[in-house]
Amino acid sequence: MKRSTINSVISDTAAFAAAHKRSLPSWAYWKLEEYEANREVAHYLNARQMGWDVTDFGGGDFAARGLTLLCLRNGILGDPTERTYAEKLLFVDEMQEAPFHFHKFKLEDIINAGGGNLMIEFFHPEDETAPVRVQADGHMIDLRSREPLKLKPGQSVTVDRGVHHRFYGEKGAGPCLVWEVSAVNDDLTDNYFLEAPDRFASVDEDVAIATPLWNEIPTQP
């Protein structure tokens, strides 16, 4: 992905969140020099994978297959002294797919916090034709394998461990502001993709960094 695209996507996502009256922490707007000047905070965030994450999953077509995330709080997987939960903001555009994947550790709720309708599909890795039962706002819903579940603004669904899922914004309904509340999130070790794409994008530095991604935040306290 071009750095200019990443810069623009982060700026647009922050503006979309503000339009939906979602305030972000001050460090979500920091430039590299501000992270450099606040090394203790920077080290804390980097160690917990907190901050911006913009990815095309290695496919080179961000509009069709991509995702923008801001991890707002998180623990460290395997560290009992840390938080046991995580929280993320996600921006999902119309027909922009986050591809099929599952987690072995992370149990998560996906919440449509505003904007358009979020479409989410499921299947069981051990039997791709089997029906899937999910809990959505207390309702138990039976779906066919890969049958889309529509989440309108305010609606949510629990994604069980070990269940493949993908999601995208419904065509014609507008982009979605999505919230994720989950067990500790570790994007380095707990994502299992159906088509084995790259979790993180390769960056073409065509312009300077405006706001760094979480893995670009300085790591030394």
PDB file of C-alpha atoms in Angstrom, residues 57-188:
ATOM      1  CA  PHE A  57      -4.039  -8.268   3.408  1.00  0.00           C
ATOM      2  CA  GLY A  58      -1.209  -8.420   0.875  1.00  0.00           C
ATOM      3  CA  GLY A  59      -3.556  -8.380  -2.107  1.00  0.00           C
ATOM      4  CA  GLY A  60      -2.848  -4.898  -3.410  1.00  0.00           C
ATOM      5  CA  ASP A  61      -6.533  -3.926  -3.762  1.00  0.00           C
ATOM      6  CA  PHE A  62      -7.464  -2.121  -0.543  1.00  0.00           C
ATOM      7  CA  ALA A  63     -10.897  -1.013  -1.773  1.00  0.00           C
ATOM      8  CA  ALA A  64     -11.972  -4.608  -2.468  1.00  0.00           C
ATOM      9  CA  ARG A  65     -10.120  -6.426   0.312  1.00  0.00           C
ATOM     10  CA  GLY A  66      -8.881  -4.291   3.148  1.00  0.00           C
ATOM     11  CA  LEU A  67      -9.554  -3.058   6.649  1.00  0.00           C
ATOM     12  CA  THR A  68      -8.831  -0.026   8.829  1.00  0.00           C
ATOM     13  CA  LEU A  69      -8.561  -0.568  12.573  1.00  0.00           C
ATOM     14  CA  LEU A  70      -7.659   1.391  15.679  1.00  0.00           C
ATOM     15  CA  CYS A  71      -6.898  -0.773  18.711  1.00  0.00           C
ATOM     16  CA  LEU A  72      -7.953   1.323  21.699  1.00  0.00           C
ATOM     17  CA  ARG A  73      -7.073  -1.032  24.554  1.00  0.00           C
ATOM     18  CA  ASN A  74      -5.533  -4.468  24.792  1.00  0.00           C
ATOM     19  CA  GLY A  75      -3.569  -6.848  26.990  1.00  0.00           C
ATOM     20  CA  ILE A  76      -0.637  -9.089  26.137  1.00  0.00           C
ATOM     21  CA  LEU A  77      -1.530 -12.646  25.243  1.00  0.00           C
ATOM     22  CA  GLY A  78      -0.194 -15.058  27.870  1.00  0.00           C
ATOM     23  CA  ASP A  79       0.568 -12.379  30.481  1.00  0.00           C
ATOM     24  CA  PRO A  80      -1.768 -12.914  33.493  1.00  0.00           C
ATOM     25  CA  THR A  81      -0.933  -9.475  34.917  1.00  0.00           C
ATOM     26  CA  GLU A  82      -2.398  -7.731  31.872  1.00  0.00           C
ATOM     27  CA  ARG A  83      -5.909  -6.906  30.710  1.00  0.00           C
ATOM     28  CA  THR A  84      -7.926  -9.923  29.653  1.00  0.00           C
ATOM     29  CA  TYR A  85      -9.872  -7.918  27.045  1.00  0.00           C
ATOM     30  CA  ALA A  86      -9.448  -5.700  24.000  1.00  0.00           C
ATOM     31  CA  GLU A  87     -11.413  -2.995  22.191  1.00  0.00           C
ATOM     32  CA  LYS A  88     -11.106  -1.884  18.569  1.00  0.00           C
ATOM     33  CA  LEU A  89     -12.622   0.596  16.171  1.00  0.00           C
ATOM     34  CA  LEU A  90     -12.996  -0.686  12.601  1.00  0.00           C
ATOM     35  CA  PHE A  91     -13.916   1.210   9.446  1.00  0.00           C
ATOM     36  CA  VAL A  92     -15.544  -1.004   6.804  1.00  0.00           C
ATOM     37  CA  ASP A  93     -16.466   0.446   3.428  1.00  0.00           C
ATOM     38  CA  GLU A  94     -19.163  -0.784   1.054  1.00  0.00           C
ATOM     39  CA  MET A  95     -18.158  -4.192  -0.377  1.00  0.00           C
ATOM     40  CA  GLN A  96     -14.713  -3.925   1.267  1.00  0.00           C
ATOM     41  CA  GLU A  97     -14.003  -7.420   2.514  1.00  0.00           C
ATOM     42  CA  ALA A  98     -12.130  -8.564   5.573  1.00  0.00           C
ATOM     43  CA  PRO A  99     -11.476 -12.124   4.321  1.00  0.00           C
ATOM     44  CA  PHE A 100     -12.394 -15.400   6.002  1.00  0.00           C
ATOM     45  CA  HIS A 101     -10.350 -16.106   9.130  1.00  0.00           C
ATOM     46  CA  PHE A 102     -10.772 -17.498  12.623  1.00  0.00           C
ATOM     47  CA  HIS A 103      -9.119 -17.165  16.021  1.00  0.00           C
ATOM     48  CA  LYS A 104      -8.137 -19.940  18.403  1.00  0.00           C
ATOM     49  CA  PHE A 105      -7.927 -17.710  21.483  1.00  0.00           C
ATOM     50  CA  LYS A 106     -10.023 -14.628  20.817  1.00  0.00           C
ATOM     51  CA  LEU A 107     -13.767 -14.609  21.474  1.00  0.00           C
ATOM     52  CA  GLU A 108     -15.259 -11.397  20.120  1.00  0.00           C
ATOM     53  CA  ASP A 109     -18.376  -9.319  19.719  1.00  0.00           C
ATOM     54  CA  ILE A 110     -18.711  -7.398  16.445  1.00  0.00           C
ATOM     55  CA  ILE A 111     -20.929  -4.322  16.859  1.00  0.00           C
ATOM     56  CA  ASN A 112     -22.261  -2.060  14.128  1.00  0.00           C
ATOM     57  CA  ALA A 113     -21.795   1.328  15.789  1.00  0.00           C
ATOM     58  CA  GLY A 114     -23.154   3.460  12.946  1.00  0.00           C
ATOM     59  CA  GLY A 115     -23.333   4.174   9.247  1.00  0.00           C
ATOM     60  CA  GLY A 116     -24.376   1.454   6.808  1.00  0.00           C
ATOM     61  CA  ASN A 117     -25.197  -2.227   7.265  1.00  0.00           C
ATOM     62  CA  LEU A 118     -22.465  -4.717   8.070  1.00  0.00           C
ATOM     63  CA  MET A 119     -22.692  -8.119   6.391  1.00  0.00           C
ATOM     64  CA  ILE A 120     -20.957 -11.028   8.124  1.00  0.00           C
ATOM     65  CA  GLU A 121     -20.687 -14.673   7.017  1.00  0.00           C
ATOM     66  CA  PHE A 122     -19.609 -17.803   8.916  1.00  0.00           C
ATOM     67  CA  PHE A 123     -18.614 -21.415   8.384  1.00  0.00           C
ATOM     68  CA  HIS A 124     -17.067 -24.223  10.417  1.00  0.00           C
ATOM     69  CA  PRO A 125     -13.518 -25.158   9.284  1.00  0.00           C
ATOM     70  CA  GLU A 126     -14.101 -28.843  10.066  1.00  0.00           C
ATOM     71  CA  ASP A 127     -17.308 -28.996   7.985  1.00  0.00           C
ATOM     72  CA  GLU A 128     -17.772 -26.175   5.502  1.00  0.00           C
ATOM     73  CA  THR A 129     -21.346 -27.214   4.651  1.00  0.00           C
ATOM     74  CA  ALA A 130     -22.675 -27.438   8.213  1.00  0.00           C
ATOM     75  CA  PRO A 131     -25.120 -24.799   9.484  1.00  0.00           C
ATOM     76  CA  VAL A 132     -23.841 -22.234  11.954  1.00  0.00           C
ATOM     77  CA  ARG A 133     -25.635 -21.009  15.075  1.00  0.00           C
ATOM     78  CA  VAL A 134     -24.690 -17.542  16.317  1.00  0.00           C
ATOM     79  CA  GLN A 135     -25.867 -15.295  19.136  1.00  0.00           C
ATOM     80  CA  ALA A 136     -26.891 -11.810  18.050  1.00  0.00           C
ATOM     81  CA  ASP A 137     -28.025  -9.472  20.830  1.00  0.00           C
ATOM     82  CA  GLY A 138     -29.360 -12.421  22.831  1.00  0.00           C
ATOM     83  CA  HIS A 139     -31.128 -14.057  19.895  1.00  0.00           C
ATOM     84  CA  MET A 140     -29.926 -17.462  18.694  1.00  0.00           C
ATOM     85  CA  ILE A 141     -29.856 -17.430  14.894  1.00  0.00           C
ATOM     86  CA  ASP A 142     -29.354 -20.436  12.625  1.00  0.00           C
ATOM     87  CA  LEU A 143     -27.570 -19.695   9.356  1.00  0.00           C
ATOM     88  CA  ARG A 144     -26.539 -21.743   6.381  1.00  0.00           C
ATOM     89  CA  SER A 145     -22.815 -21.980   5.798  1.00  0.00           C
ATOM     90  CA  ARG A 146     -21.670 -18.602   4.392  1.00  0.00           C
ATOM     91  CA  GLU A 147     -25.174 -17.148   4.561  1.00  0.00           C
ATOM     92  CA  PRO A 148     -24.828 -13.388   5.199  1.00  0.00           C
ATOM     93  CA  LEU A 149     -26.103 -12.002   8.495  1.00  0.00           C
ATOM     94  CA  LYS A 150     -27.027  -8.315   8.230  1.00  0.00           C
ATOM     95  CA  LEU A 151     -26.128  -6.142  11.211  1.00  0.00           C
ATOM     96  CA  LYS A 152     -27.907  -2.805  11.138  1.00  0.00           C
ATOM     97  CA  PRO A 153     -26.540   0.087  13.235  1.00  0.00           C
ATOM     98  CA  GLY A 154     -26.825  -0.826  16.910  1.00  0.00           C
ATOM     99  CA  GLN A 155     -26.866  -4.576  16.278  1.00  0.00           C
ATOM    100  CA  SER A 156     -24.100  -7.027  17.188  1.00  0.00           C
ATOM    101  CA  VAL A 157     -23.059 -10.659  16.943  1.00  0.00           C
ATOM    102  CA  THR A 158     -20.742 -12.890  18.963  1.00  0.00           C
ATOM    103  CA  VAL A 159     -18.082 -14.691  16.927  1.00  0.00           C
ATOM    104  CA  ASP A 160     -17.090 -17.947  18.590  1.00  0.00           C
ATOM    105  CA  ARG A 161     -13.534 -19.211  18.681  1.00  0.00           C
ATOM    106  CA  GLY A 162     -12.635 -21.475  15.777  1.00  0.00           C
ATOM    107  CA  VAL A 163     -15.409 -20.248  13.454  1.00  0.00           C
ATOM    108  CA  HIS A 164     -14.395 -18.791  10.098  1.00  0.00           C
ATOM    109  CA  HIS A 165     -15.921 -15.376   9.441  1.00  0.00           C
ATOM    110  CA  ARG A 166     -15.657 -12.564   6.934  1.00  0.00           C
ATOM    111  CA  PHE A 167     -17.426  -9.211   6.802  1.00  0.00           C
ATOM    112  CA  TYR A 168     -18.037  -6.294   4.462  1.00  0.00           C
ATOM    113  CA  GLY A 169     -20.290  -3.266   4.107  1.00  0.00           C
ATOM    114  CA  GLU A 170     -23.576  -3.827   2.294  1.00  0.00           C
ATOM    115  CA  LYS A 171     -23.562  -2.381  -1.209  1.00  0.00           C
ATOM    116  CA  GLY A 172     -25.505   0.881  -1.441  1.00  0.00           C
ATOM    117  CA  ALA A 173     -25.899   1.324   2.341  1.00  0.00           C
ATOM    118  CA  GLY A 174     -22.764   3.363   3.023  1.00  0.00           C
ATOM    119  CA  PRO A 175     -19.614   2.677   5.065  1.00  0.00           C
ATOM    120  CA  CYS A 176     -19.806   1.222   8.564  1.00  0.00           C
ATOM    121  CA  LEU A 177     -18.284   2.306  11.843  1.00  0.00           C
ATOM    122  CA  VAL A 178     -17.724  -0.992  13.662  1.00  0.00           C
ATOM    123  CA  TRP A 179     -16.662  -1.711  17.230  1.00  0.00           C
ATOM    124  CA  GLU A 180     -15.018  -4.924  18.396  1.00  0.00           C
ATOM    125  CA  VAL A 181     -15.012  -6.028  22.039  1.00  0.00           C
ATOM    126  CA  SER A 182     -13.037  -9.202  22.642  1.00  0.00           C
ATOM    127  CA  ALA A 183     -10.609 -11.263  24.621  1.00  0.00           C
ATOM    128  CA  VAL A 184      -6.987 -10.191  24.274  1.00  0.00           C
ATOM    129  CA  ASN A 185      -6.102  -9.589  20.640  1.00  0.00           C
ATOM    130  CA  ASP A 186      -2.817 -10.779  19.120  1.00  0.00           C
ATOM    131  CA  ASP A 187      -2.633 -10.124  15.391  1.00  0.00           C
ATOM    132  CA  LEU A 188       0.824 -11.676  15.202  1.00  0.00           C
TER     133      LEU A 188
END
